[in-house]
Amino acid sequence: MPPQTNTFTVNGRTYTPPPRPVVVCCLDGSADEYLDAALARGRMPNLQKMAVEGYRGLARGAMPSFTNVNNSSIVTGVPPCIHGIGGNYFYDTASGQEVMTNSAKFLRADTIFPAAARAGRRVAVITAKDKLRDIFAHGLIEKGGIAFSSEKANQARRDTHGLDNVEKLVGLPTPPIYSADASTYLFHAGVKLLEHNLTDFLYLSTTDFIQHKFLPEQPEALELYSAIDEQLGWLLKRGAVVGITADHGMNSKQKPDGSPNVIHLETELTKKYGPGFRVILPITDPYVVHHGALGSFAVVHLPSGTSARRKLHVLQFLNKLPGVTEVYGRNAAEKLELPADRLGDIVVISGRDVVLGRTPEYHDLKAIEGGLRSHGGRYEEMVPFVFSHPLKREYKARALADPRNFDVFDFTVNGLQL
Amino acid sequence: MPPQTNTFTVNGRTYTPPPRPVVVCCLDGSADEYLDAALARGRMPNLQKMAVEGYRGLARGAMPSFTNVNNSSIVTGVPPCIHGIGGNYFYDTASGQEVMTNSAKFLRADTIFPAAARAGRRVAVITAKDKLRDIFAHGLIEKGGIAFSSEKANQARRDTHGLDNVEKLVGLPTPPIYSADASTYLFHAGVKLLEHNLTDFLYLSTTDFIQHKFLPEQPEALELYSAIDEQLGWLLKRGAVVGITADHGMNSKQKPDGSPNVIHLETELTKKYGPGFRVILPITDPYVVHHGALGSFAVVHLPSGTSARRKLHVLQFLNKLPGVTEVYGRNAAEKLELPADRLGDIVVISGRDVVLGRTPEYHDLKAIEGGLRSHGGRYEEMVPFVFSHPLKREYKARALADPRNFDVFDFTVNGLQL
């Protein structure tokens, strides 16, 4: 059966897929410099072809520039204020618990996948980190879709993941999560699913272990992008329409001596105002080797009973800390498109080379001994936006007017001149 | 005489030039995407070689992301709070005049050029826009240096510019300022100066007419970067050590229908609070065809006698305007490294696709009928940072810790492994 072209609507956007396989890739942590470094060395000939014959530009991600926030935006097509996931991690004031958002129960908007499946598309979603699988799989398996992670490829079952025997299909064993293979594996799997006609609507979402650990020009990074490019070539050869973006960029966050450049917010606040402050670092996730929970975005919960005047004082104090670039009170929700009920009292954003922490004791810096590269702030907000085919006139105009990374399905499905 | 290697110190930085010609280029308005588009099409083989064999990364410019501000930073090696030029244009509260900053009299720090000349280097500075020449030439001509613009190449005289008969030397007539030739001309001139041994310490600063008018993938832009690359090849072939950066990036600032996406701040403020507000647009310069005086950075002077409470109200009002991303009071000087005495009361910065204007009547939109591309805000702050040779270990570390575009002379002169 050729790919179905029935129109479907999700979260106010209408999608009319072409009669060809559609593949959208989120290359986790892919600052544009990673593509540049690989392209300059001739390591991404297929991406180069896409850039010249299709489109290559930049799009703005959602803030904070974290994985769960942006992957949730990409798969729903809406900003965090609508889908509800404003961090990997938040403090639930109702329950008094700090919670991870790696579950579909936090999602307040549908992903586009069940609707695409209902419209007759054979949907498959493959992610590197298993933490995202639950969000992506929401409502999809019961519609006949496929969703698994390369991290737990060997645990995929037909009734829960839509597919058995992933290792056999791919012809490769489940890769370790702290590896480049965790990312390339899902491209291999995607190609196989396409070859076996098991999908014609595919979302691939990699992990940023390599980007946290290696600079764009280091061999490990070049190797990863070269491997991805090879699989891109296979996808294109099989007639796929391909769109590529990232969840966030990546910058070194260290001093010239190589030590991490951290502002410990809980320490600073306690020293100045006394105890009772709770600082939440929404980069926090189970993959601590990546970043030691240090990113460029933090949320502050004030001690209960803090007066409005004191709050203004705290805002001004934080704003004066060197390395802090933006501070928001309650207007954070509006200015940053975040869910107001899952934010704290104050949002703090730091500069290109600066991360925010709680206290020195809280962070295990062993994990980042080789140097700290991280994200979360404005300087990781702009990401690649690349398509296999030229943009239609209307989409070309939109690409000039602040396109977002979570427009990537709209652009790939509706926006390309085939 | 081979190039001299005497050490010299300017504004607290020490420079020890290599015994080779040193060339620093500021490619006006070169968002990294311009390099990407030309590189992907094989139009910049010499830059590609620099990226692979030398270094290619990004550096952060000075805010606001305007030409005079950043060129002044590059040639002094210090931020605007020290050199004093925080815009192309400011309101001098002492004299009650709105003034252009295209004169060395506004400069509060020495450029590195007279010191390099005193240390025995044959310094030449060539700019496209004549507006910058006076700043660059300050103290240089009397030290035997050369400084002229391609805009007024035919007006260069030995006593005022350090060189006669520029057209004859270059073999090309003075180009029109609204052209790609205005930029390529100075590369041709630089190569000739080098060939005739008239310089061994060269600064080339182009104009962004093409970037304001054309997208990275349009033939006009590709043609410009290809022409620049050809001259880069000649410079490298003559043994030059080359560093490249930009003063600012460039983004489309329009709605999907192609009309300019403007917030008229004076109109908004007057409607809300009554008359007396003065909005200064520090992008303003004599080259209106580029941008119609519309950029992503504005300064507000409040009516005299405005109370602190009212000022806070205005700050909050401005902060709530959709498209406004940052608002500062007096802390602008500290957070944005700007000269406090040449700022207004409030600084407003807008988003990637949004510009700030005074009133609809103030701006002649005829100049930008083809579409508005402009700069001034955060989304034009990151610029290319490319060197012909690999970085020394210490400079590699600094390149990971928030390098600035105004470090480009330091990196090129001191930081390369030759």
PDB file of N, CA and C in Angstrom, chain A residues 32-33 36 39-42 48 51-52 55-56 58-60 215 217 252-256 319-321 324-326 328 331 334-335 352-353 373 378-379 381-382 397-398 400-403, chain B residues 32-33 36 39-42 48 51-52 55-56 58-60 215 217 252-256 319-321 324-326 328 331 334-335 352-353 373 378-379 381-382 397-398 400-403:
ATOM      1  N   ASP A  32      24.601  24.223  15.167  1.00  0.00           N
ATOM      2  CA  ASP A  32      24.892  24.284  13.729  1.00  0.00           C
ATOM      3  C   ASP A  32      26.371  24.023  13.441  1.00  0.00           C
ATOM      4  N   GLU A  33      27.242  24.348  14.400  1.00  0.00           N
ATOM      5  CA  GLU A  33      28.687  24.153  14.209  1.00  0.00           C
ATOM      6  C   GLU A  33      29.035  22.679  13.979  1.00  0.00           C
ATOM      7  N   ASP A  36      28.534  22.234  10.369  1.00  0.00           N
ATOM      8  CA  ASP A  36      29.587  22.978   9.661  1.00  0.00           C
ATOM      9  C   ASP A  36      30.895  22.198   9.634  1.00  0.00           C
ATOM     10  N   LEU A  39      30.596  19.143   7.421  1.00  0.00           N
ATOM     11  CA  LEU A  39      30.456  19.540   6.011  1.00  0.00           C
ATOM     12  C   LEU A  39      31.783  20.028   5.445  1.00  0.00           C
ATOM     13  N   ALA A  40      32.508  20.843   6.221  1.00  0.00           N
ATOM     14  CA  ALA A  40      33.773  21.406   5.714  1.00  0.00           C
ATOM     15  C   ALA A  40      34.775  20.308   5.401  1.00  0.00           C
ATOM     16  N   ARG A  41      34.645  19.183   6.087  1.00  0.00           N
ATOM     17  CA  ARG A  41      35.562  18.059   5.880  1.00  0.00           C
ATOM     18  C   ARG A  41      34.987  17.013   4.918  1.00  0.00           C
ATOM     19  N   GLY A  42      33.930  17.367   4.245  1.00  0.00           N
ATOM     20  CA  GLY A  42      33.341  16.461   3.260  1.00  0.00           C
ATOM     21  C   GLY A  42      32.717  15.217   3.867  1.00  0.00           C
ATOM     22  N   GLN A  48      24.876  17.970   2.564  1.00  0.00           N
ATOM     23  CA  GLN A  48      25.288  19.055   1.665  1.00  0.00           C
ATOM     24  C   GLN A  48      24.334  19.154   0.477  1.00  0.00           C
ATOM     25  N   ALA A  51      21.191  20.731   1.583  1.00  0.00           N
ATOM     26  CA  ALA A  51      21.351  22.183   1.759  1.00  0.00           C
ATOM     27  C   ALA A  51      21.278  22.915   0.428  1.00  0.00           C
ATOM     28  N   VAL A  52      21.878  22.318  -0.601  1.00  0.00           N
ATOM     29  CA  VAL A  52      21.946  22.992  -1.898  1.00  0.00           C
ATOM     30  C   VAL A  52      20.648  22.804  -2.691  1.00  0.00           C
ATOM     31  N   TYR A  55      16.747  22.921   1.404  1.00  0.00           N
ATOM     32  CA  TYR A  55      16.823  24.154   2.177  1.00  0.00           C
ATOM     33  C   TYR A  55      17.662  23.920   3.414  1.00  0.00           C
ATOM     34  N   ARG A  56      18.527  24.886   3.714  1.00  0.00           N
ATOM     35  CA  ARG A  56      19.201  24.867   5.010  1.00  0.00           C
ATOM     36  C   ARG A  56      19.131  26.252   5.628  1.00  0.00           C
ATOM     37  N   LEU A  58      18.161  28.229   9.838  1.00  0.00           N
ATOM     38  CA  LEU A  58      18.093  28.031  11.281  1.00  0.00           C
ATOM     39  C   LEU A  58      16.661  28.256  11.742  1.00  0.00           C
ATOM     40  N   ALA A  59      16.309  27.597  12.839  1.00  0.00           N
ATOM     41  CA  ALA A  59      15.007  27.835  13.455  1.00  0.00           C
ATOM     42  C   ALA A  59      15.233  28.060  14.939  1.00  0.00           C
ATOM     43  N   ARG A  60      14.264  28.707  15.556  1.00  0.00           N
ATOM     44  CA  ARG A  60      14.372  28.989  16.982  1.00  0.00           C
ATOM     45  C   ARG A  60      13.653  27.894  17.754  1.00  0.00           C
ATOM     46  N   LEU A 215      33.931  18.394  20.903  1.00  0.00           N
ATOM     47  CA  LEU A 215      33.773  19.588  20.078  1.00  0.00           C
ATOM     48  C   LEU A 215      33.419  19.179  18.646  1.00  0.00           C
ATOM     49  N   GLU A 217      34.785  19.672  15.853  1.00  0.00           N
ATOM     50  CA  GLU A 217      35.869  19.237  14.972  1.00  0.00           C
ATOM     51  C   GLU A 217      36.600  18.012  15.500  1.00  0.00           C
ATOM     52  N   SER A 252      30.415  25.152  25.126  1.00  0.00           N
ATOM     53  CA  SER A 252      31.307  24.927  26.251  1.00  0.00           C
ATOM     54  C   SER A 252      30.921  25.900  27.354  1.00  0.00           C
ATOM     55  N   LYS A 253      30.943  25.416  28.571  1.00  0.00           N
ATOM     56  CA  LYS A 253      30.525  26.229  29.723  1.00  0.00           C
ATOM     57  C   LYS A 253      31.637  26.173  30.746  1.00  0.00           C
ATOM     58  N   GLN A 254      32.782  26.642  30.344  1.00  0.00           N
ATOM     59  CA  GLN A 254      33.929  26.525  31.228  1.00  0.00           C
ATOM     60  C   GLN A 254      34.817  27.748  31.128  1.00  0.00           C
ATOM     61  N   LYS A 255      35.679  27.879  32.134  1.00  0.00           N
ATOM     62  CA  LYS A 255      36.637  28.982  32.153  1.00  0.00           C
ATOM     63  C   LYS A 255      37.834  28.598  31.277  1.00  0.00           C
ATOM     64  N   PRO A 256      38.683  29.587  30.958  1.00  0.00           N
ATOM     65  CA  PRO A 256      39.853  29.248  30.136  1.00  0.00           C
ATOM     66  C   PRO A 256      40.731  28.155  30.764  1.00  0.00           C
ATOM     67  N   ASN A 319      19.811  39.492  38.997  1.00  0.00           N
ATOM     68  CA  ASN A 319      20.094  40.142  37.725  1.00  0.00           C
ATOM     69  C   ASN A 319      21.488  40.764  37.709  1.00  0.00           C
ATOM     70  N   LYS A 320      21.996  41.106  38.883  1.00  0.00           N
ATOM     71  CA  LYS A 320      23.319  41.746  38.963  1.00  0.00           C
ATOM     72  C   LYS A 320      24.461  40.736  38.968  1.00  0.00           C
ATOM     73  N   LEU A 321      24.167  39.461  39.200  1.00  0.00           N
ATOM     74  CA  LEU A 321      25.248  38.467  39.239  1.00  0.00           C
ATOM     75  C   LEU A 321      25.927  38.400  37.869  1.00  0.00           C
ATOM     76  N   VAL A 324      24.811  36.111  34.727  1.00  0.00           N
ATOM     77  CA  VAL A 324      23.357  36.008  34.559  1.00  0.00           C
ATOM     78  C   VAL A 324      22.947  36.989  33.465  1.00  0.00           C
ATOM     79  N   THR A 325      22.165  36.518  32.493  1.00  0.00           N
ATOM     80  CA  THR A 325      21.790  37.386  31.370  1.00  0.00           C
ATOM     81  C   THR A 325      20.315  37.776  31.380  1.00  0.00           C
ATOM     82  N   GLU A 326      19.465  36.927  31.960  1.00  0.00           N
ATOM     83  CA  GLU A 326      18.040  37.261  31.994  1.00  0.00           C
ATOM     84  C   GLU A 326      17.437  36.774  33.299  1.00  0.00           C
ATOM     85  N   TYR A 328      13.478  36.628  35.198  1.00  0.00           N
ATOM     86  CA  TYR A 328      12.050  36.861  35.039  1.00  0.00           C
ATOM     87  C   TYR A 328      11.321  36.533  36.330  1.00  0.00           C
ATOM     88  N   ASN A 331       6.285  36.935  34.809  1.00  0.00           N
ATOM     89  CA  ASN A 331       6.156  37.151  33.366  1.00  0.00           C
ATOM     90  C   ASN A 331       6.953  36.134  32.553  1.00  0.00           C
ATOM     91  N   GLU A 334       4.767  34.116  30.125  1.00  0.00           N
ATOM     92  CA  GLU A 334       4.356  34.807  28.908  1.00  0.00           C
ATOM     93  C   GLU A 334       5.538  35.006  27.957  1.00  0.00           C
ATOM     94  N   LYS A 335       6.659  35.526  28.495  1.00  0.00           N
ATOM     95  CA  LYS A 335       7.779  35.869  27.618  1.00  0.00           C
ATOM     96  C   LYS A 335       8.483  34.625  27.080  1.00  0.00           C
ATOM     97  N   ARG A 352      26.465  32.521  27.461  1.00  0.00           N
ATOM     98  CA  ARG A 352      26.929  31.458  26.556  1.00  0.00           C
ATOM     99  C   ARG A 352      27.838  30.454  27.256  1.00  0.00           C
ATOM    100  N   ASP A 353      28.683  30.933  28.153  1.00  0.00           N
ATOM    101  CA  ASP A 353      29.708  30.081  28.763  1.00  0.00           C
ATOM    102  C   ASP A 353      29.456  29.828  30.246  1.00  0.00           C
ATOM    103  N   ARG A 373      30.298  20.837  28.570  1.00  0.00           N
ATOM    104  CA  ARG A 373      29.522  21.402  27.463  1.00  0.00           C
ATOM    105  C   ARG A 373      28.055  21.194  27.814  1.00  0.00           C
ATOM    106  N   ARG A 378      19.745  30.929  26.041  1.00  0.00           N
ATOM    107  CA  ARG A 378      19.488  31.563  24.743  1.00  0.00           C
ATOM    108  C   ARG A 378      20.503  31.172  23.693  1.00  0.00           C
ATOM    109  N   TYR A 379      21.726  30.920  24.149  1.00  0.00           N
ATOM    110  CA  TYR A 379      22.784  30.680  23.171  1.00  0.00           C
ATOM    111  C   TYR A 379      22.737  29.255  22.626  1.00  0.00           C
ATOM    112  N   GLU A 381      19.531  28.249  21.693  1.00  0.00           N
ATOM    113  CA  GLU A 381      18.133  28.314  21.247  1.00  0.00           C
ATOM    114  C   GLU A 381      17.993  28.148  19.730  1.00  0.00           C
ATOM    115  N   MET A 382      18.993  28.598  18.985  1.00  0.00           N
ATOM    116  CA  MET A 382      18.908  28.518  17.526  1.00  0.00           C
ATOM    117  C   MET A 382      19.477  27.179  17.059  1.00  0.00           C
ATOM    118  N   ALA A 397       8.448  32.024   2.799  1.00  0.00           N
ATOM    119  CA  ALA A 397       8.146  33.281   3.509  1.00  0.00           C
ATOM    120  C   ALA A 397       8.147  33.052   5.016  1.00  0.00           C
ATOM    121  N   ARG A 398       7.599  31.921   5.439  1.00  0.00           N
ATOM    122  CA  ARG A 398       7.569  31.637   6.876  1.00  0.00           C
ATOM    123  C   ARG A 398       8.968  31.369   7.426  1.00  0.00           C
ATOM    124  N   LEU A 400      11.452  32.927   6.721  1.00  0.00           N
ATOM    125  CA  LEU A 400      12.084  34.231   6.958  1.00  0.00           C
ATOM    126  C   LEU A 400      11.478  34.951   8.150  1.00  0.00           C
ATOM    127  N   ALA A 401      10.415  34.382   8.734  1.00  0.00           N
ATOM    128  CA  ALA A 401       9.704  35.093   9.793  1.00  0.00           C
ATOM    129  C   ALA A 401       9.706  34.252  11.067  1.00  0.00           C
ATOM    130  N   ASP A 402      10.879  34.091  11.649  1.00  0.00           N
ATOM    131  CA  ASP A 402      11.009  33.402  12.921  1.00  0.00           C
ATOM    132  C   ASP A 402      10.423  31.984  12.930  1.00  0.00           C
ATOM    133  N   PRO A 403      10.881  31.113  12.032  1.00  0.00           N
ATOM    134  CA  PRO A 403      10.427  29.722  12.074  1.00  0.00           C
ATOM    135  C   PRO A 403      10.887  29.070  13.380  1.00  0.00           C
TER     136      PRO A 403
ATOM    137  N   ASP B  32      26.646  33.677  10.131  1.00  0.00           N
ATOM    138  CA  ASP B  32      27.342  32.438   9.762  1.00  0.00           C
ATOM    139  C   ASP B  32      26.680  31.743   8.566  1.00  0.00           C
ATOM    140  N   GLU B  33      25.365  31.927   8.419  1.00  0.00           N
ATOM    141  CA  GLU B  33      24.643  31.292   7.312  1.00  0.00           C
ATOM    142  C   GLU B  33      25.180  31.715   5.942  1.00  0.00           C
ATOM    143  N   ASP B  36      27.989  29.441   5.373  1.00  0.00           N
ATOM    144  CA  ASP B  36      27.452  28.093   5.143  1.00  0.00           C
ATOM    145  C   ASP B  36      26.941  27.921   3.718  1.00  0.00           C
ATOM    146  N   LEU B  39      29.833  27.945   1.270  1.00  0.00           N
ATOM    147  CA  LEU B  39      30.658  26.741   1.437  1.00  0.00           C
ATOM    148  C   LEU B  39      29.962  25.507   0.863  1.00  0.00           C
ATOM    149  N   ALA B  40      28.661  25.362   1.138  1.00  0.00           N
ATOM    150  CA  ALA B  40      27.928  24.172   0.676  1.00  0.00           C
ATOM    151  C   ALA B  40      27.940  24.085  -0.845  1.00  0.00           C
ATOM    152  N   ARG B  41      28.053  25.236  -1.497  1.00  0.00           N
ATOM    153  CA  ARG B  41      28.056  25.264  -2.965  1.00  0.00           C
ATOM    154  C   ARG B  41      29.474  25.313  -3.531  1.00  0.00           C
ATOM    155  N   GLY B  42      30.451  25.066  -2.683  1.00  0.00           N
ATOM    156  CA  GLY B  42      31.832  25.036  -3.159  1.00  0.00           C
ATOM    157  C   GLY B  42      32.357  26.390  -3.604  1.00  0.00           C
ATOM    158  N   GLN B  48      37.120  27.262   3.290  1.00  0.00           N
ATOM    159  CA  GLN B  48      36.979  25.864   3.695  1.00  0.00           C
ATOM    160  C   GLN B  48      38.316  25.313   4.199  1.00  0.00           C
ATOM    161  N   ALA B  51      38.982  26.653   7.578  1.00  0.00           N
ATOM    162  CA  ALA B  51      38.154  25.986   8.590  1.00  0.00           C
ATOM    163  C   ALA B  51      38.752  24.630   8.977  1.00  0.00           C
ATOM    164  N   VAL B  52      39.275  23.932   7.986  1.00  0.00           N
ATOM    165  CA  VAL B  52      39.781  22.579   8.243  1.00  0.00           C
ATOM    166  C   VAL B  52      41.204  22.611   8.805  1.00  0.00           C
ATOM    167  N   TYR B  55      41.063  27.251  12.027  1.00  0.00           N
ATOM    168  CA  TYR B  55      39.996  27.176  13.030  1.00  0.00           C
ATOM    169  C   TYR B  55      38.761  27.867  12.491  1.00  0.00           C
ATOM    170  N   ARG B  56      37.609  27.273  12.726  1.00  0.00           N
ATOM    171  CA  ARG B  56      36.345  27.957  12.487  1.00  0.00           C
ATOM    172  C   ARG B  56      35.420  27.733  13.672  1.00  0.00           C
ATOM    173  N   LEU B  58      32.533  30.307  16.433  1.00  0.00           N
ATOM    174  CA  LEU B  58      31.727  31.517  16.555  1.00  0.00           C
ATOM    175  C   LEU B  58      32.267  32.357  17.704  1.00  0.00           C
ATOM    176  N   ALA B  59      32.086  33.656  17.609  1.00  0.00           N
ATOM    177  CA  ALA B  59      32.426  34.547  18.716  1.00  0.00           C
ATOM    178  C   ALA B  59      31.239  35.463  18.974  1.00  0.00           C
ATOM    179  N   ARG B  60      31.200  35.993  20.174  1.00  0.00           N
ATOM    180  CA  ARG B  60      30.096  36.878  20.541  1.00  0.00           C
ATOM    181  C   ARG B  60      30.525  38.317  20.302  1.00  0.00           C
ATOM    182  N   LEU B 215      19.365  37.070   0.678  1.00  0.00           N
ATOM    183  CA  LEU B 215      19.499  35.910   1.549  1.00  0.00           C
ATOM    184  C   LEU B 215      20.814  35.198   1.238  1.00  0.00           C
ATOM    185  N   GLU B 217      21.507  32.276   0.300  1.00  0.00           N
ATOM    186  CA  GLU B 217      21.555  31.378  -0.858  1.00  0.00           C
ATOM    187  C   GLU B 217      21.267  32.105  -2.168  1.00  0.00           C
ATOM    188  N   SER B 252      16.112  38.265   8.678  1.00  0.00           N
ATOM    189  CA  SER B 252      14.914  38.864   8.111  1.00  0.00           C
ATOM    190  C   SER B 252      14.048  39.359   9.254  1.00  0.00           C
ATOM    191  N   LYS B 253      13.453  40.519   9.066  1.00  0.00           N
ATOM    192  CA  LYS B 253      12.652  41.152  10.122  1.00  0.00           C
ATOM    193  C   LYS B 253      11.297  41.494   9.523  1.00  0.00           C
ATOM    194  N   GLN B 254      10.625  40.463   9.089  1.00  0.00           N
ATOM    195  CA  GLN B 254       9.362  40.709   8.401  1.00  0.00           C
ATOM    196  C   GLN B 254       8.350  39.629   8.745  1.00  0.00           C
ATOM    197  N   LYS B 255       7.089  39.966   8.449  1.00  0.00           N
ATOM    198  CA  LYS B 255       5.999  39.022   8.655  1.00  0.00           C
ATOM    199  C   LYS B 255       5.952  38.057   7.473  1.00  0.00           C
ATOM    200  N   PRO B 256       5.196  36.972   7.634  1.00  0.00           N
ATOM    201  CA  PRO B 256       5.113  36.042   6.501  1.00  0.00           C
ATOM    202  C   PRO B 256       4.601  36.697   5.216  1.00  0.00           C
ATOM    203  N   ASN B 319       8.123  45.844  28.394  1.00  0.00           N
ATOM    204  CA  ASN B 319       8.475  44.435  28.513  1.00  0.00           C
ATOM    205  C   ASN B 319       7.329  43.529  28.072  1.00  0.00           C
ATOM    206  N   LYS B 320       6.104  44.039  28.192  1.00  0.00           N
ATOM    207  CA  LYS B 320       4.943  43.219  27.834  1.00  0.00           C
ATOM    208  C   LYS B 320       4.619  43.261  26.349  1.00  0.00           C
ATOM    209  N   LEU B 321       5.190  44.209  25.622  1.00  0.00           N
ATOM    210  CA  LEU B 321       4.882  44.290  24.184  1.00  0.00           C
ATOM    211  C   LEU B 321       5.349  43.013  23.492  1.00  0.00           C
ATOM    212  N   VAL B 324       9.040  42.260  21.996  1.00  0.00           N
ATOM    213  CA  VAL B 324      10.124  42.800  22.819  1.00  0.00           C
ATOM    214  C   VAL B 324      10.681  41.649  23.647  1.00  0.00           C
ATOM    215  N   THR B 325      12.000  41.477  23.646  1.00  0.00           N
ATOM    216  CA  THR B 325      12.595  40.351  24.368  1.00  0.00           C
ATOM    217  C   THR B 325      13.385  40.780  25.604  1.00  0.00           C
ATOM    218  N   GLU B 326      13.931  41.993  25.598  1.00  0.00           N
ATOM    219  CA  GLU B 326      14.688  42.449  26.759  1.00  0.00           C
ATOM    220  C   GLU B 326      14.445  43.929  26.984  1.00  0.00           C
ATOM    221  N   TYR B 328      15.845  47.082  29.695  1.00  0.00           N
ATOM    222  CA  TYR B 328      16.777  47.446  30.769  1.00  0.00           C
ATOM    223  C   TYR B 328      16.557  48.892  31.184  1.00  0.00           C
ATOM    224  N   ASN B 331      20.624  49.645  34.478  1.00  0.00           N
ATOM    225  CA  ASN B 331      21.536  48.495  34.494  1.00  0.00           C
ATOM    226  C   ASN B 331      21.965  48.073  33.090  1.00  0.00           C
ATOM    227  N   GLU B 334      25.750  48.181  32.594  1.00  0.00           N
ATOM    228  CA  GLU B 334      26.506  47.078  33.181  1.00  0.00           C
ATOM    229  C   GLU B 334      26.264  45.773  32.429  1.00  0.00           C
ATOM    230  N   LYS B 335      24.994  45.433  32.182  1.00  0.00           N
ATOM    231  CA  LYS B 335      24.689  44.133  31.580  1.00  0.00           C
ATOM    232  C   LYS B 335      25.093  44.072  30.114  1.00  0.00           C
ATOM    233  N   ARG B 352      14.098  37.922  17.086  1.00  0.00           N
ATOM    234  CA  ARG B 352      14.817  37.604  15.863  1.00  0.00           C
ATOM    235  C   ARG B 352      14.203  38.246  14.626  1.00  0.00           C
ATOM    236  N   ASP B 353      12.877  38.350  14.602  1.00  0.00           N
ATOM    237  CA  ASP B 353      12.192  38.811  13.393  1.00  0.00           C
ATOM    238  C   ASP B 353      11.508  40.161  13.594  1.00  0.00           C
ATOM    239  N   ARG B 373      15.800  43.122   6.017  1.00  0.00           N
ATOM    240  CA  ARG B 373      16.769  42.326   6.769  1.00  0.00           C
ATOM    241  C   ARG B 373      17.576  43.307   7.597  1.00  0.00           C
ATOM    242  N   ARG B 378      20.022  40.462  19.983  1.00  0.00           N
ATOM    243  CA  ARG B 378      20.753  39.279  20.418  1.00  0.00           C
ATOM    244  C   ARG B 378      20.926  38.257  19.306  1.00  0.00           C
ATOM    245  N   TYR B 379      19.960  38.210  18.406  1.00  0.00           N
ATOM    246  CA  TYR B 379      19.988  37.163  17.391  1.00  0.00           C
ATOM    247  C   TYR B 379      20.962  37.490  16.261  1.00  0.00           C
ATOM    248  N   GLU B 381      24.048  38.649  17.423  1.00  0.00           N
ATOM    249  CA  GLU B 381      25.211  38.861  18.297  1.00  0.00           C
ATOM    250  C   GLU B 381      26.340  37.863  18.021  1.00  0.00           C
ATOM    251  N   MET B 382      25.999  36.644  17.611  1.00  0.00           N
ATOM    252  CA  MET B 382      27.018  35.625  17.373  1.00  0.00           C
ATOM    253  C   MET B 382      27.507  35.731  15.932  1.00  0.00           C
ATOM    254  N   ALA B 397      41.711  27.132  24.400  1.00  0.00           N
ATOM    255  CA  ALA B 397      40.940  27.154  25.647  1.00  0.00           C
ATOM    256  C   ALA B 397      40.072  28.414  25.716  1.00  0.00           C
ATOM    257  N   ARG B 398      40.642  29.526  25.278  1.00  0.00           N
ATOM    258  CA  ARG B 398      39.859  30.767  25.303  1.00  0.00           C
ATOM    259  C   ARG B 398      38.714  30.732  24.295  1.00  0.00           C
ATOM    260  N   LEU B 400      36.900  28.362  23.778  1.00  0.00           N
ATOM    261  CA  LEU B 400      35.794  27.618  24.406  1.00  0.00           C
ATOM    262  C   LEU B 400      35.134  28.406  25.519  1.00  0.00           C
ATOM    263  N   ALA B 401      35.688  29.569  25.858  1.00  0.00           N
ATOM    264  CA  ALA B 401      35.168  30.309  27.011  1.00  0.00           C
ATOM    265  C   ALA B 401      34.710  31.695  26.572  1.00  0.00           C
ATOM    266  N   ASP B 402      33.639  31.723  25.786  1.00  0.00           N
ATOM    267  CA  ASP B 402      33.028  32.985  25.379  1.00  0.00           C
ATOM    268  C   ASP B 402      33.994  33.943  24.690  1.00  0.00           C
ATOM    269  N   PRO B 403      34.630  33.522  23.602  1.00  0.00           N
ATOM    270  CA  PRO B 403      35.472  34.458  22.857  1.00  0.00           C
ATOM    271  C   PRO B 403      34.613  35.574  22.273  1.00  0.00           C
TER     272      PRO B 403
END
